[in-house]
PDB file of C-alpha atoms and ligand atoms in Angstrom:
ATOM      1  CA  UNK A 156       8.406  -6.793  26.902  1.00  0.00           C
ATOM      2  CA  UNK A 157       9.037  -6.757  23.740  1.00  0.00           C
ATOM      3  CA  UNK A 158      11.898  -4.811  23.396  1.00  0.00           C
ATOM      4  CA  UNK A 159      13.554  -6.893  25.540  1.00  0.00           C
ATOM      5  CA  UNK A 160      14.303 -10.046  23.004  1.00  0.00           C
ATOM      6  CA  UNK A 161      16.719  -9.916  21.494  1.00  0.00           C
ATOM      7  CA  UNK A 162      16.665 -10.721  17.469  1.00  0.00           C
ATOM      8  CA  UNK A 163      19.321 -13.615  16.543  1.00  0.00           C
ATOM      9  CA  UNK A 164      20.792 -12.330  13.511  1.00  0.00           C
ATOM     10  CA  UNK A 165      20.607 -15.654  11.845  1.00  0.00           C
ATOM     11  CA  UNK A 166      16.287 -15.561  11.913  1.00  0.00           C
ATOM     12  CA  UNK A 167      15.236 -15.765   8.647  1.00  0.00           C
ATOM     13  CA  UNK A 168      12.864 -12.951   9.367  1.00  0.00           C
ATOM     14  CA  UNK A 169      15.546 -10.376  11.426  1.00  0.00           C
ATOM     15  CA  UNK A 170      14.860  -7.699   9.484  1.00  0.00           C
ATOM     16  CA  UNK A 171      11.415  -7.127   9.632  1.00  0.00           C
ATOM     17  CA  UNK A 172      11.977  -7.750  13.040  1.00  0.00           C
ATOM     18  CA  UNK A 173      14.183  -5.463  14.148  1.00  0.00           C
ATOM     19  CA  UNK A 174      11.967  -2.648  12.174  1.00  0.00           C
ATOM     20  CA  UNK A 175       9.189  -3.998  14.610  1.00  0.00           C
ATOM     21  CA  UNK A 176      11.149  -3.842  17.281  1.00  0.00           C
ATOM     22  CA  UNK A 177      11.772  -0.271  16.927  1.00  0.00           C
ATOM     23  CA  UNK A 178       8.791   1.358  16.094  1.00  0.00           C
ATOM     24  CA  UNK A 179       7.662  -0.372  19.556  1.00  0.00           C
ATOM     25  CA  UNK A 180      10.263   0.973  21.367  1.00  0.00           C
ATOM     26  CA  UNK A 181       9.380   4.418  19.776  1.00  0.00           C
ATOM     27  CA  UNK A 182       6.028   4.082  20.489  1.00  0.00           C
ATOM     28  CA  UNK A 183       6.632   4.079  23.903  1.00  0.00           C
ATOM     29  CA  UNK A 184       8.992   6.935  24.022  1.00  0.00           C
ATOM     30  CA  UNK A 185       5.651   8.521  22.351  1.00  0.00           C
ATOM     31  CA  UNK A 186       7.352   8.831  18.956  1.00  0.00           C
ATOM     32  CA  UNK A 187       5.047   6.640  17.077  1.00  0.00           C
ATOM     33  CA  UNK A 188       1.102   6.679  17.286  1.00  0.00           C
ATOM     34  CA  UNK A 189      -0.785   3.231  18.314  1.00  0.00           C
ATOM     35  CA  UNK A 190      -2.119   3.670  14.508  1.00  0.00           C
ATOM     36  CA  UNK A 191       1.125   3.791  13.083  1.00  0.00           C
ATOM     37  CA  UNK A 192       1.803   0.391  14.589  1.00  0.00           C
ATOM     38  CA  UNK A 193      -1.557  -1.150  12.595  1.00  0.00           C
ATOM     39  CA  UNK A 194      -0.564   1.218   9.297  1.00  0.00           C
ATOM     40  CA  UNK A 195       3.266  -0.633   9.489  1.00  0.00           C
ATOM     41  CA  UNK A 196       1.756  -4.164   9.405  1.00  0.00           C
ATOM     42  CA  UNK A 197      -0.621  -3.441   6.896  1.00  0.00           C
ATOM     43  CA  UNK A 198       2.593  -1.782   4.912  1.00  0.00           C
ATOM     44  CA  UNK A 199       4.582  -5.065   5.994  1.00  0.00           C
ATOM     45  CA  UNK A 200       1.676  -7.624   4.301  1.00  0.00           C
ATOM     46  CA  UNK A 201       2.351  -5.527   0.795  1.00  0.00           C
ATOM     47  CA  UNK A 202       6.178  -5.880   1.397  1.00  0.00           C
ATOM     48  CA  UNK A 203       5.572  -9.542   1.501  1.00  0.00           C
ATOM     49  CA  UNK A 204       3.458  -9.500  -2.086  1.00  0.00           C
ATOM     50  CA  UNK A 205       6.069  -7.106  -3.095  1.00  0.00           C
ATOM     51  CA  UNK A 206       8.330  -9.221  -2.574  1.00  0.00           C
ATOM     52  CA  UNK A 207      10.557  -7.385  -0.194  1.00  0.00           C
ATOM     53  CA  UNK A 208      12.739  -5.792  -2.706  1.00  0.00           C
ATOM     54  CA  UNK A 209      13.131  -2.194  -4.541  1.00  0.00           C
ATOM     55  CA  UNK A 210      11.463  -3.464  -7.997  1.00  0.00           C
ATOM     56  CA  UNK A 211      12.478  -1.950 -11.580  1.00  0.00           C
ATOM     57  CA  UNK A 212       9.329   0.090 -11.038  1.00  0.00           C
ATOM     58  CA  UNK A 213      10.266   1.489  -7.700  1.00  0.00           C
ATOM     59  CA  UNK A 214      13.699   2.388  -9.123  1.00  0.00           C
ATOM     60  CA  UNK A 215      11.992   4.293 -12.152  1.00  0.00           C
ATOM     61  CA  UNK A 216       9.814   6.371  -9.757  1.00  0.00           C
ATOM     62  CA  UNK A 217      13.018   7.382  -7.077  1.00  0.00           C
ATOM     63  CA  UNK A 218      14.987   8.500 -10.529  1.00  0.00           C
ATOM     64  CA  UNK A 219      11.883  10.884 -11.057  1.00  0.00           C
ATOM     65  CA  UNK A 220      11.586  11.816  -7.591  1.00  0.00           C
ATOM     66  CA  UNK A 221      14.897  12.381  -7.141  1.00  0.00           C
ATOM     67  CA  UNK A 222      14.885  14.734 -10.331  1.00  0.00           C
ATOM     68  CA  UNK A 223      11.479  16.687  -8.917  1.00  0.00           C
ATOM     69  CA  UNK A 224      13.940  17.575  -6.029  1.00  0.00           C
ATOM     70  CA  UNK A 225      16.126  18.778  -7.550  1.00  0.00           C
ATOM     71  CA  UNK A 226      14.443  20.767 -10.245  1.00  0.00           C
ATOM     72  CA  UNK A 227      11.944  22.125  -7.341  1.00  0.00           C
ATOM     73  CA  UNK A 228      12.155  25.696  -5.695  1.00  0.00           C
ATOM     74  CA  UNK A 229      11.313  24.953  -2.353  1.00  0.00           C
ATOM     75  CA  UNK A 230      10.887  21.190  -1.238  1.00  0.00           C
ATOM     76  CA  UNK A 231       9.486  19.978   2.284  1.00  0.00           C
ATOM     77  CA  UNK A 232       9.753  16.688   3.533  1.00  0.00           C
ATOM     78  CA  UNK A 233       6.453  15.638   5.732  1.00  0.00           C
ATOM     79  CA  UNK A 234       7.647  13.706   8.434  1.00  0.00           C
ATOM     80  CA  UNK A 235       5.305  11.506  10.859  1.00  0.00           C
ATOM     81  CA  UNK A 236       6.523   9.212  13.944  1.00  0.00           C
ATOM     82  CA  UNK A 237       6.653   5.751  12.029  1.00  0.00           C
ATOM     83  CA  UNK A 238       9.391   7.738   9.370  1.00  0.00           C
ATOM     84  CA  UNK A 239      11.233   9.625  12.202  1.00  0.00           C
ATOM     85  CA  UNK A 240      11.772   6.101  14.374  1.00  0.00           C
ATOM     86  CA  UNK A 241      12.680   4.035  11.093  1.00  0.00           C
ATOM     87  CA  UNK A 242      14.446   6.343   8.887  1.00  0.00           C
ATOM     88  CA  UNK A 243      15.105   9.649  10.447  1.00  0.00           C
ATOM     89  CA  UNK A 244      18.614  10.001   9.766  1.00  0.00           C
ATOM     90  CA  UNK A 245      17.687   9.198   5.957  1.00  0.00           C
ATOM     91  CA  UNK A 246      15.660  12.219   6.299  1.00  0.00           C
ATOM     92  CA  UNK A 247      18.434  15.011   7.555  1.00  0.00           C
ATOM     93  CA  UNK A 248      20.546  13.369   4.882  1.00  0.00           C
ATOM     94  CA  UNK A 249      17.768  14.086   2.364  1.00  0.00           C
ATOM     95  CA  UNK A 250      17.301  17.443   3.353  1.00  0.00           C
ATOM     96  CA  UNK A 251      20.957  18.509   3.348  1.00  0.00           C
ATOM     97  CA  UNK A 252      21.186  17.626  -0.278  1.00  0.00           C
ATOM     98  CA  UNK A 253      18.365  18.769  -2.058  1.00  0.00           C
ATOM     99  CA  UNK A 254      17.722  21.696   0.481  1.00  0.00           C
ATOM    100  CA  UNK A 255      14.137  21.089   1.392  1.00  0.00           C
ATOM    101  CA  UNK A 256      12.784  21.374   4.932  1.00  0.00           C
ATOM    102  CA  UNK A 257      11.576  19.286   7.190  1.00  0.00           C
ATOM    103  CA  UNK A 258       7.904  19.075   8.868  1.00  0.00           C
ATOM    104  CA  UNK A 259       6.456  17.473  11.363  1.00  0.00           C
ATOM    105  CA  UNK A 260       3.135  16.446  10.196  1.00  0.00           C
ATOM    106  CA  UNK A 261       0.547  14.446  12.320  1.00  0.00           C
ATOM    107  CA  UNK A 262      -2.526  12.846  11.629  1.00  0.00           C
ATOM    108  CA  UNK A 263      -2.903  12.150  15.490  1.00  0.00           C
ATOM    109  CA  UNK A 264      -1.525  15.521  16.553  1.00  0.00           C
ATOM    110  CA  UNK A 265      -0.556  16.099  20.400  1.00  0.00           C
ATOM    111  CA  UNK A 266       2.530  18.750  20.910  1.00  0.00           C
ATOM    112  CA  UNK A 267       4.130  16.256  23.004  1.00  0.00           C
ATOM    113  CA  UNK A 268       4.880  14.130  20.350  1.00  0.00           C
ATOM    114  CA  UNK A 269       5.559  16.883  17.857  1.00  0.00           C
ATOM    115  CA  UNK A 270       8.032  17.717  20.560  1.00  0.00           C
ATOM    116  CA  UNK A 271       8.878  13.912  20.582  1.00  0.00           C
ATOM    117  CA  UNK A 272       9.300  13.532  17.031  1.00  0.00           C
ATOM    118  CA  UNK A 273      11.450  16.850  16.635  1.00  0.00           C
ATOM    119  CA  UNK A 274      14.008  15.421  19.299  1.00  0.00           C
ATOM    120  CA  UNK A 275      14.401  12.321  17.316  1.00  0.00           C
ATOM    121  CA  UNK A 276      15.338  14.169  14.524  1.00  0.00           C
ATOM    122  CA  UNK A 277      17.773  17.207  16.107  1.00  0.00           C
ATOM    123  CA  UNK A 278      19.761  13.951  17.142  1.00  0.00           C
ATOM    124  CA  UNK A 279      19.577  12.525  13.485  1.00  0.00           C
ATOM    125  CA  UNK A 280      21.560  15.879  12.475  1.00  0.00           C
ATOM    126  CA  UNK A 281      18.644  18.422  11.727  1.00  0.00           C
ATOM    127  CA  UNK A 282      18.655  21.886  12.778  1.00  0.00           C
ATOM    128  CA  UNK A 283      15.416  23.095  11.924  1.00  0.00           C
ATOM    129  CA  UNK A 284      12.487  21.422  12.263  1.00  0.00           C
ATOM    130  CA  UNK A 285       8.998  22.620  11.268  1.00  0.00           C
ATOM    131  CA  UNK A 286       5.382  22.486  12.313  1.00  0.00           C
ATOM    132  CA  UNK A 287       5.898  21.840  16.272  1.00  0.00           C
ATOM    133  CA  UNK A 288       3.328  23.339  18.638  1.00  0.00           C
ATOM    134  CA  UNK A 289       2.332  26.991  17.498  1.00  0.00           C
ATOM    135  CA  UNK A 290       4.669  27.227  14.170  1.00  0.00           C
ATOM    136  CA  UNK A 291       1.973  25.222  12.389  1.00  0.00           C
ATOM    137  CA  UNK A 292      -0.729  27.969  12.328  1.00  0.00           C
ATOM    138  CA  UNK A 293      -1.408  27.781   8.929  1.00  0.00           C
ATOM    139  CA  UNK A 294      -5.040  25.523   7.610  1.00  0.00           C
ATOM    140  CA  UNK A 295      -5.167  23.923   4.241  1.00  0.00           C
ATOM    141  CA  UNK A 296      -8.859  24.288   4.208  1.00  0.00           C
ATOM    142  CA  UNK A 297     -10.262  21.302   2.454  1.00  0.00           C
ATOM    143  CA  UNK A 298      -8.852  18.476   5.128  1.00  0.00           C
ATOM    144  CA  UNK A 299     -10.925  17.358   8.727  1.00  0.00           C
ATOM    145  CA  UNK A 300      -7.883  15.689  10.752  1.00  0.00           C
ATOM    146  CA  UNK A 301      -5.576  17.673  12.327  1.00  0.00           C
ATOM    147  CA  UNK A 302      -2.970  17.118   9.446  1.00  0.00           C
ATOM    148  CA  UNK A 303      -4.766  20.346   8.080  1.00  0.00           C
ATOM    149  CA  UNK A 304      -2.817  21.808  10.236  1.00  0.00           C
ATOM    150  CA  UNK A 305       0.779  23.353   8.610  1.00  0.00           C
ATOM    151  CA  UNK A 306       3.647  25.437   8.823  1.00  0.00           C
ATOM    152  CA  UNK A 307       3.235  28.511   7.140  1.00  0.00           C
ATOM    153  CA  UNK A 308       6.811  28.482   6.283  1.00  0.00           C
ATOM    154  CA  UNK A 309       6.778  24.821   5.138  1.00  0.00           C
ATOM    155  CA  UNK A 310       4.158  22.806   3.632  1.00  0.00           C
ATOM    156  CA  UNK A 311       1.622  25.604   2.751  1.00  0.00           C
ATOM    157  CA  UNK A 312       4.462  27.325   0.148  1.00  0.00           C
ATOM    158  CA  UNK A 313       6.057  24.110  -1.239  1.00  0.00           C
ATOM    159  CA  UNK A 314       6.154  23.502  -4.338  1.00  0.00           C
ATOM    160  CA  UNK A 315       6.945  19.757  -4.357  1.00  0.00           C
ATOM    161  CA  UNK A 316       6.075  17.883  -1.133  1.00  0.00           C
ATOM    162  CA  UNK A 317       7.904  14.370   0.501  1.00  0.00           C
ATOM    163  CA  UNK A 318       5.553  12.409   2.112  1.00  0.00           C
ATOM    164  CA  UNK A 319       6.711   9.239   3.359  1.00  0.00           C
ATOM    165  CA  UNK A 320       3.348   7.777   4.766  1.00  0.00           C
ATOM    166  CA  UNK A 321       0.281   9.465   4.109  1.00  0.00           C
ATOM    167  CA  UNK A 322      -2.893   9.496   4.303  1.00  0.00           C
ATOM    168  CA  UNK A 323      -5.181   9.664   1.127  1.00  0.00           C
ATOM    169  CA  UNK A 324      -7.150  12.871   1.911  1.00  0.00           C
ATOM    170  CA  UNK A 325      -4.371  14.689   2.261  1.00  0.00           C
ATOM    171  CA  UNK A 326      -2.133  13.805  -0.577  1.00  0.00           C
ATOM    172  CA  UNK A 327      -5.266  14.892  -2.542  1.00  0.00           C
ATOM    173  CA  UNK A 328      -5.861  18.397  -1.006  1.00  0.00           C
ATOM    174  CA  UNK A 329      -1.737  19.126  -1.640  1.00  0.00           C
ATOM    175  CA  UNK A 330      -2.358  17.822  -5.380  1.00  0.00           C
ATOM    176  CA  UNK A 331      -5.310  19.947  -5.232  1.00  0.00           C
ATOM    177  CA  UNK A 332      -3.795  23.230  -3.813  1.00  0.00           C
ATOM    178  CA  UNK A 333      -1.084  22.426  -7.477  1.00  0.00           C
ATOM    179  CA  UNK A 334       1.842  21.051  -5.437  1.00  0.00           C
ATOM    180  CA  UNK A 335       3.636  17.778  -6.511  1.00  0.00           C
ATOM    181  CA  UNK A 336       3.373  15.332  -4.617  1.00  0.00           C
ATOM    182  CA  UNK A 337       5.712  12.036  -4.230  1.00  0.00           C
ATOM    183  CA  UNK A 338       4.765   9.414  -1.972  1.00  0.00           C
ATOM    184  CA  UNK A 339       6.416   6.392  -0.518  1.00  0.00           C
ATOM    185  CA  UNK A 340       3.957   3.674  -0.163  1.00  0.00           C
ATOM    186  CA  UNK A 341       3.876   0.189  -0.422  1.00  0.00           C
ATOM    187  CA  UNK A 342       0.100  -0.513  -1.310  1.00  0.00           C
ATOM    188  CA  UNK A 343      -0.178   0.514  -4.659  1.00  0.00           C
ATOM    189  CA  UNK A 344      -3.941   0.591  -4.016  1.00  0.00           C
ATOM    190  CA  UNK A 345      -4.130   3.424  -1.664  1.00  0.00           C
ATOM    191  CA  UNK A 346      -5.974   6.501  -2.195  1.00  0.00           C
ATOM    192  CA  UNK A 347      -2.316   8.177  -1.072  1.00  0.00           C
ATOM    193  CA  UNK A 348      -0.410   5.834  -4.150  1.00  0.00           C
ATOM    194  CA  UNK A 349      -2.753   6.352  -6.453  1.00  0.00           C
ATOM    195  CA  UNK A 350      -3.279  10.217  -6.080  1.00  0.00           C
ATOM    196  CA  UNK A 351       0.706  11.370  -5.590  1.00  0.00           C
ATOM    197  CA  UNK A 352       2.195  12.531  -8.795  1.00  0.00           C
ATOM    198  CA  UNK A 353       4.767  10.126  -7.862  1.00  0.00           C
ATOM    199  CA  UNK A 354       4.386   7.120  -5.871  1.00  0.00           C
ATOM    200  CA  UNK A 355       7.555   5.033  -4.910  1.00  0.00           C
ATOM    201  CA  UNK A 356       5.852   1.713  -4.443  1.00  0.00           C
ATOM    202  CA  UNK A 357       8.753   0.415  -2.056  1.00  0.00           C
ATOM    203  CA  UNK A 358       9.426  -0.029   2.203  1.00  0.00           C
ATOM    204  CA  UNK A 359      10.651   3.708   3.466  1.00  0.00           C
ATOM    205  CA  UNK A 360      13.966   1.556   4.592  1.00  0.00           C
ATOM    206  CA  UNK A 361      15.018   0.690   1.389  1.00  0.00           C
ATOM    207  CA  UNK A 362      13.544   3.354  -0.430  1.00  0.00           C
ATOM    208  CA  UNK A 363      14.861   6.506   1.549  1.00  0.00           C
ATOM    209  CA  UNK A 364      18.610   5.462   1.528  1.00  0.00           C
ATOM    210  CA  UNK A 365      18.260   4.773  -1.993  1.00  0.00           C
ATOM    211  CA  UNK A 366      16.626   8.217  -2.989  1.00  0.00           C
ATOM    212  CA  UNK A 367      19.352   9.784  -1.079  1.00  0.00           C
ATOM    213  CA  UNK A 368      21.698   8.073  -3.743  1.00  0.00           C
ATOM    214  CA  UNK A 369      19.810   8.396  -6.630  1.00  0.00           C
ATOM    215  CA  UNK A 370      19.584  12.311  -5.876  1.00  0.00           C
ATOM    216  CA  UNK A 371      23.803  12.298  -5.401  1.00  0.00           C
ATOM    217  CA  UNK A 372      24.051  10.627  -8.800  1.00  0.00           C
ATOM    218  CA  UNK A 373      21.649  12.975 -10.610  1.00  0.00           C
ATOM    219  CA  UNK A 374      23.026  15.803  -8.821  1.00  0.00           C
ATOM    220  CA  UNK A 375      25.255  16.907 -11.735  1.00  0.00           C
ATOM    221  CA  UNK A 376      23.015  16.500 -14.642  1.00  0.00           C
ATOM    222  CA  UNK A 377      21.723  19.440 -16.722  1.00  0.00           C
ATOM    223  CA  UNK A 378      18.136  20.806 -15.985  1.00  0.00           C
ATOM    224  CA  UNK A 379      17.464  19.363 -19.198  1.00  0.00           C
ATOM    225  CA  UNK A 380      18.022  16.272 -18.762  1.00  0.00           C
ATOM    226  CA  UNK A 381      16.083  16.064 -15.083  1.00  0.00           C
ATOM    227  CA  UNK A 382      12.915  17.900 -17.070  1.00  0.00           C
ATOM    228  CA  UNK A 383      13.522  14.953 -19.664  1.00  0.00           C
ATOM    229  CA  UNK A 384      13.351  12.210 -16.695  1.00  0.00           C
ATOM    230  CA  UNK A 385      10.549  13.940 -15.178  1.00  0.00           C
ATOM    231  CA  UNK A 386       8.339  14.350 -18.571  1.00  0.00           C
ATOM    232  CA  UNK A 387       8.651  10.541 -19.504  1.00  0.00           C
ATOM    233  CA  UNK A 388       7.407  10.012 -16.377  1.00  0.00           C
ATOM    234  CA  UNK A 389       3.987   7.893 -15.939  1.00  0.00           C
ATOM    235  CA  UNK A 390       2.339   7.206 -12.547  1.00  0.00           C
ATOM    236  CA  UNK A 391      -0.201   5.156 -13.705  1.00  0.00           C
ATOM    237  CA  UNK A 392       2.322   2.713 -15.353  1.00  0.00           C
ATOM    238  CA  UNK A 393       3.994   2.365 -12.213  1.00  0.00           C
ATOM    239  CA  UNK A 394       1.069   1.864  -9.939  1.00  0.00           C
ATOM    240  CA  UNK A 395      -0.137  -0.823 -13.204  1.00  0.00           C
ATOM    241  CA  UNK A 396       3.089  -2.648 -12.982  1.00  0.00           C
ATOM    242  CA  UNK A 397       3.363  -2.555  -9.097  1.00  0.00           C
ATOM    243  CA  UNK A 398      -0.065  -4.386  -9.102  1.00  0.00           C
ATOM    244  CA  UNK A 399       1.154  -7.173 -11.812  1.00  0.00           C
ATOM    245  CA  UNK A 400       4.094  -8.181 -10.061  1.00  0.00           C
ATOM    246  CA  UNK A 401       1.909  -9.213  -7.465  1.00  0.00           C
ATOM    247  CA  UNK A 402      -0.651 -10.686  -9.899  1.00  0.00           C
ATOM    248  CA  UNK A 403       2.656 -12.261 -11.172  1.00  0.00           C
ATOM    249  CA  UNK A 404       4.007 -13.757  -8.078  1.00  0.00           C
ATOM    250  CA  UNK A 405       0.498 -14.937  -6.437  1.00  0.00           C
ATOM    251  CA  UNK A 406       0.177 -16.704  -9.990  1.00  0.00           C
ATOM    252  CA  UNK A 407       3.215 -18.427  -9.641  1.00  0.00           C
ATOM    253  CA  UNK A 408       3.116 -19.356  -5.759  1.00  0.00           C
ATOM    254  CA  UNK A 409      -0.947 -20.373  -6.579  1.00  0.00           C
ATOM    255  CA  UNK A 410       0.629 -23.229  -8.710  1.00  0.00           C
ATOM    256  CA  UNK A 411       2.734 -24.960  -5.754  1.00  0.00           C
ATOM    257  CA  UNK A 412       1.168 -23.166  -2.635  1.00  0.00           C
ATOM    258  CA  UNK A 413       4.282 -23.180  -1.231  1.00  0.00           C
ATOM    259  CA  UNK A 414       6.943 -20.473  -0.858  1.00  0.00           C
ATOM    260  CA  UNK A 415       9.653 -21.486   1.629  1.00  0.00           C
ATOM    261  CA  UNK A 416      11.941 -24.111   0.785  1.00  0.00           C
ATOM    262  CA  UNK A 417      11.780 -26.063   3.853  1.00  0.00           C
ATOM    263  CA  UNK A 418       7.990 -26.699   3.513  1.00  0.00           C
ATOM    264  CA  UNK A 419       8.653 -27.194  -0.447  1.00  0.00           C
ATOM    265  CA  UNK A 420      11.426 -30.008   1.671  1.00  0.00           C
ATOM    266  CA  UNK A 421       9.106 -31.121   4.178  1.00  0.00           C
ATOM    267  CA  UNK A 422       6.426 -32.257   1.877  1.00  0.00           C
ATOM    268  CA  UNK A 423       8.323 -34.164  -0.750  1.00  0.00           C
TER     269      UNK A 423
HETATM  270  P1  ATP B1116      -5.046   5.836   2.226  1.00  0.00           P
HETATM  271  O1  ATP B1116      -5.671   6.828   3.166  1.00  0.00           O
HETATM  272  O2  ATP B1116      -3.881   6.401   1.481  1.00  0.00           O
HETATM  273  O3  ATP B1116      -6.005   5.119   1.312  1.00  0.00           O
HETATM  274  P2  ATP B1116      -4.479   4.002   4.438  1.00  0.00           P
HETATM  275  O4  ATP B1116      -5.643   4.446   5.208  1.00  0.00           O
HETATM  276  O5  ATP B1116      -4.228   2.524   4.290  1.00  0.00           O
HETATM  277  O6  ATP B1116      -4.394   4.620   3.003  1.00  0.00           O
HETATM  278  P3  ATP B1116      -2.612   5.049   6.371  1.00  0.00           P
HETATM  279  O7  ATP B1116      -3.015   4.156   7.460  1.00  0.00           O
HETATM  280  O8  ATP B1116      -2.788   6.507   6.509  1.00  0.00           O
HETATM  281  O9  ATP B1116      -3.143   4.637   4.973  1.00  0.00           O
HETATM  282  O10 ATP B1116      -1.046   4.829   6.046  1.00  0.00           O
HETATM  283  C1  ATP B1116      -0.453   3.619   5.979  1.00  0.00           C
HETATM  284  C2  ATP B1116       0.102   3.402   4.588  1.00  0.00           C
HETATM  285  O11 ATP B1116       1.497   3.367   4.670  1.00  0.00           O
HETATM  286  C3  ATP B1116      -0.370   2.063   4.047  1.00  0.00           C
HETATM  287  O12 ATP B1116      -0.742   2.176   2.709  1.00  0.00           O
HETATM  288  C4  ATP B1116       0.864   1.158   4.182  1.00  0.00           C
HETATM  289  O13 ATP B1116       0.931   0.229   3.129  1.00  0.00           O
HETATM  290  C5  ATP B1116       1.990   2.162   4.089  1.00  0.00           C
HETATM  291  N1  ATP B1116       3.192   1.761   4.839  1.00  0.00           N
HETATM  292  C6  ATP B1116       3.286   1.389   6.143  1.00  0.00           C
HETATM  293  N2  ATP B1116       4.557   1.133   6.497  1.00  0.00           N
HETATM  294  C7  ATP B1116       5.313   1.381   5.397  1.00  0.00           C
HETATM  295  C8  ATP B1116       6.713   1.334   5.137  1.00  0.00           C
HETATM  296  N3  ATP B1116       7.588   0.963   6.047  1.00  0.00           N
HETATM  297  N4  ATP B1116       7.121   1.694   3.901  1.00  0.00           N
HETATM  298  C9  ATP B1116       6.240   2.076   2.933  1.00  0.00           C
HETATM  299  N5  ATP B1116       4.903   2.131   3.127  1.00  0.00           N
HETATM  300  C10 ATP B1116       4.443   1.786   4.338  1.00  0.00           C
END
């Protein structure tokens, strides 16, 4: 039903609801998980305290991400079906220019949509895709879901890991097994943002285009100067400044509760 409106362009909202217009449509092609529908809105309400823009903060974490990639030996990018149906061909892109690999990584695993996900990305531009079906035979140990499940050629020898959307349990157990971990999440408060050694605090649609660029621009710098990037670094100071702009912009919207300018019109 759904799928069938179509979004004027003029909406004030179009945007947002074009993003929720396709991660329904790839929910039924079996791409996304009913969960990943309630984890997008829950991501949409901090986009909305956020501000739905890449903040200063956001910008400082992709430059450090975007130097971990580079400096790292053997990068994987962890993808699930709410970052294959929104920003998949973000993703190849990614890959192709920092050389990491890309898994398929499921909390709600079921080969068919392994299978699902893996299509979405072959027509994005990749060529190899890990952890479908059998290839992810390898356990990290210390998780319950089924996300414990990896690719022995992927996630379980990384040394820095991409996880767009995650869950906190397992961001933990890869920090725990001494991989780094960056994470793009837009609740700072999540056991996923606060445990990643780097958390983007930004929407995956603004956030993966702009890593891709940030990683082209950084591309030709000296190992020195990525190690400098990466060693000034501070997660907590992002996560700490994530949560004040919110503080920051509740404050200021507490003092008129209002926001849009046609109710600020409508109730002079
Ligand atoms: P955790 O286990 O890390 O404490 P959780 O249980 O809330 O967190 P999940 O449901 O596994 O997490 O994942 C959803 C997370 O992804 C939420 O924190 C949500 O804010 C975030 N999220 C959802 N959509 C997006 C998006 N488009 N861009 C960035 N983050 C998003």
């Amino acid at each position: 039903m759904t799928n069938e409106v179509k979004i004027p362009t003029e909406h004030p909202r179009a945007k947002s609801l074009k993003h929720r217009k396709r991660l329904v449509e790839f929910f039924d092609k079996g791409v996304v998980a009913q969960a990943g529908l309630i984890a997008h809105g829950r991501g949409e309400a901090f986009d909305y305290l956020l501000g739905e823009k890449t903040a200063n903060f956001a910008i400082r974490a992709l430059e450090a991400a975007a130097a971990t990639l580079l400096m790292s030996e053997y990068p994987v990018i962890s993808v699930n079906g709410n970052t294959a149906a929104l920003v998949a061909t973000d993703i190849v892109r990614l890959a192709r220019i920092t050389e990491a690999k890309i898994e398929v990584n499921l909390f709600y695993r079921s080969t068919k949509r392994e299978q699902a996900i893996e299509k979405v990305l072959r027509e994005a531009g990749a060529t190899k895709v890990l952890g479908v079906g059998e290839d992810a035979s390898a356990e990290i140990d210390e998780i319950g879901s089924e996300r414990r499940r990896v690719d022995p050629k992927g996630i379980l020898i990384a040394d820095v890991v991409l996880v767009p959307l995650e869950d906190g349990d397992r961001s933990e157990a890869l920090v725990n097994m001494g991989k780094k971990v960056i994470a793009i999440d837009l609740n700072p408060l999540s056991r996923t943002a606060q445990l990643a050694t780097i958390t983007i605090v930004d929407n995956i649609v603004r956030a993966m285009p702009a890593l891709t660029k940030i990683v082209d621009k950084l591309s030709v710098e000296s190992k020195e100067r990525l190690a400098e990037i990466t060693s000034r670094f501070d997660n907590g100071k992002i996560l700490s400044d994530a949560i004040s702009l919110i503080r920051r912009r509740l404050s200021t919207l507490a003092k008129s509760g209002t926001h849009l300018s046609f109710v600020e019109m409508n109730n002079r």
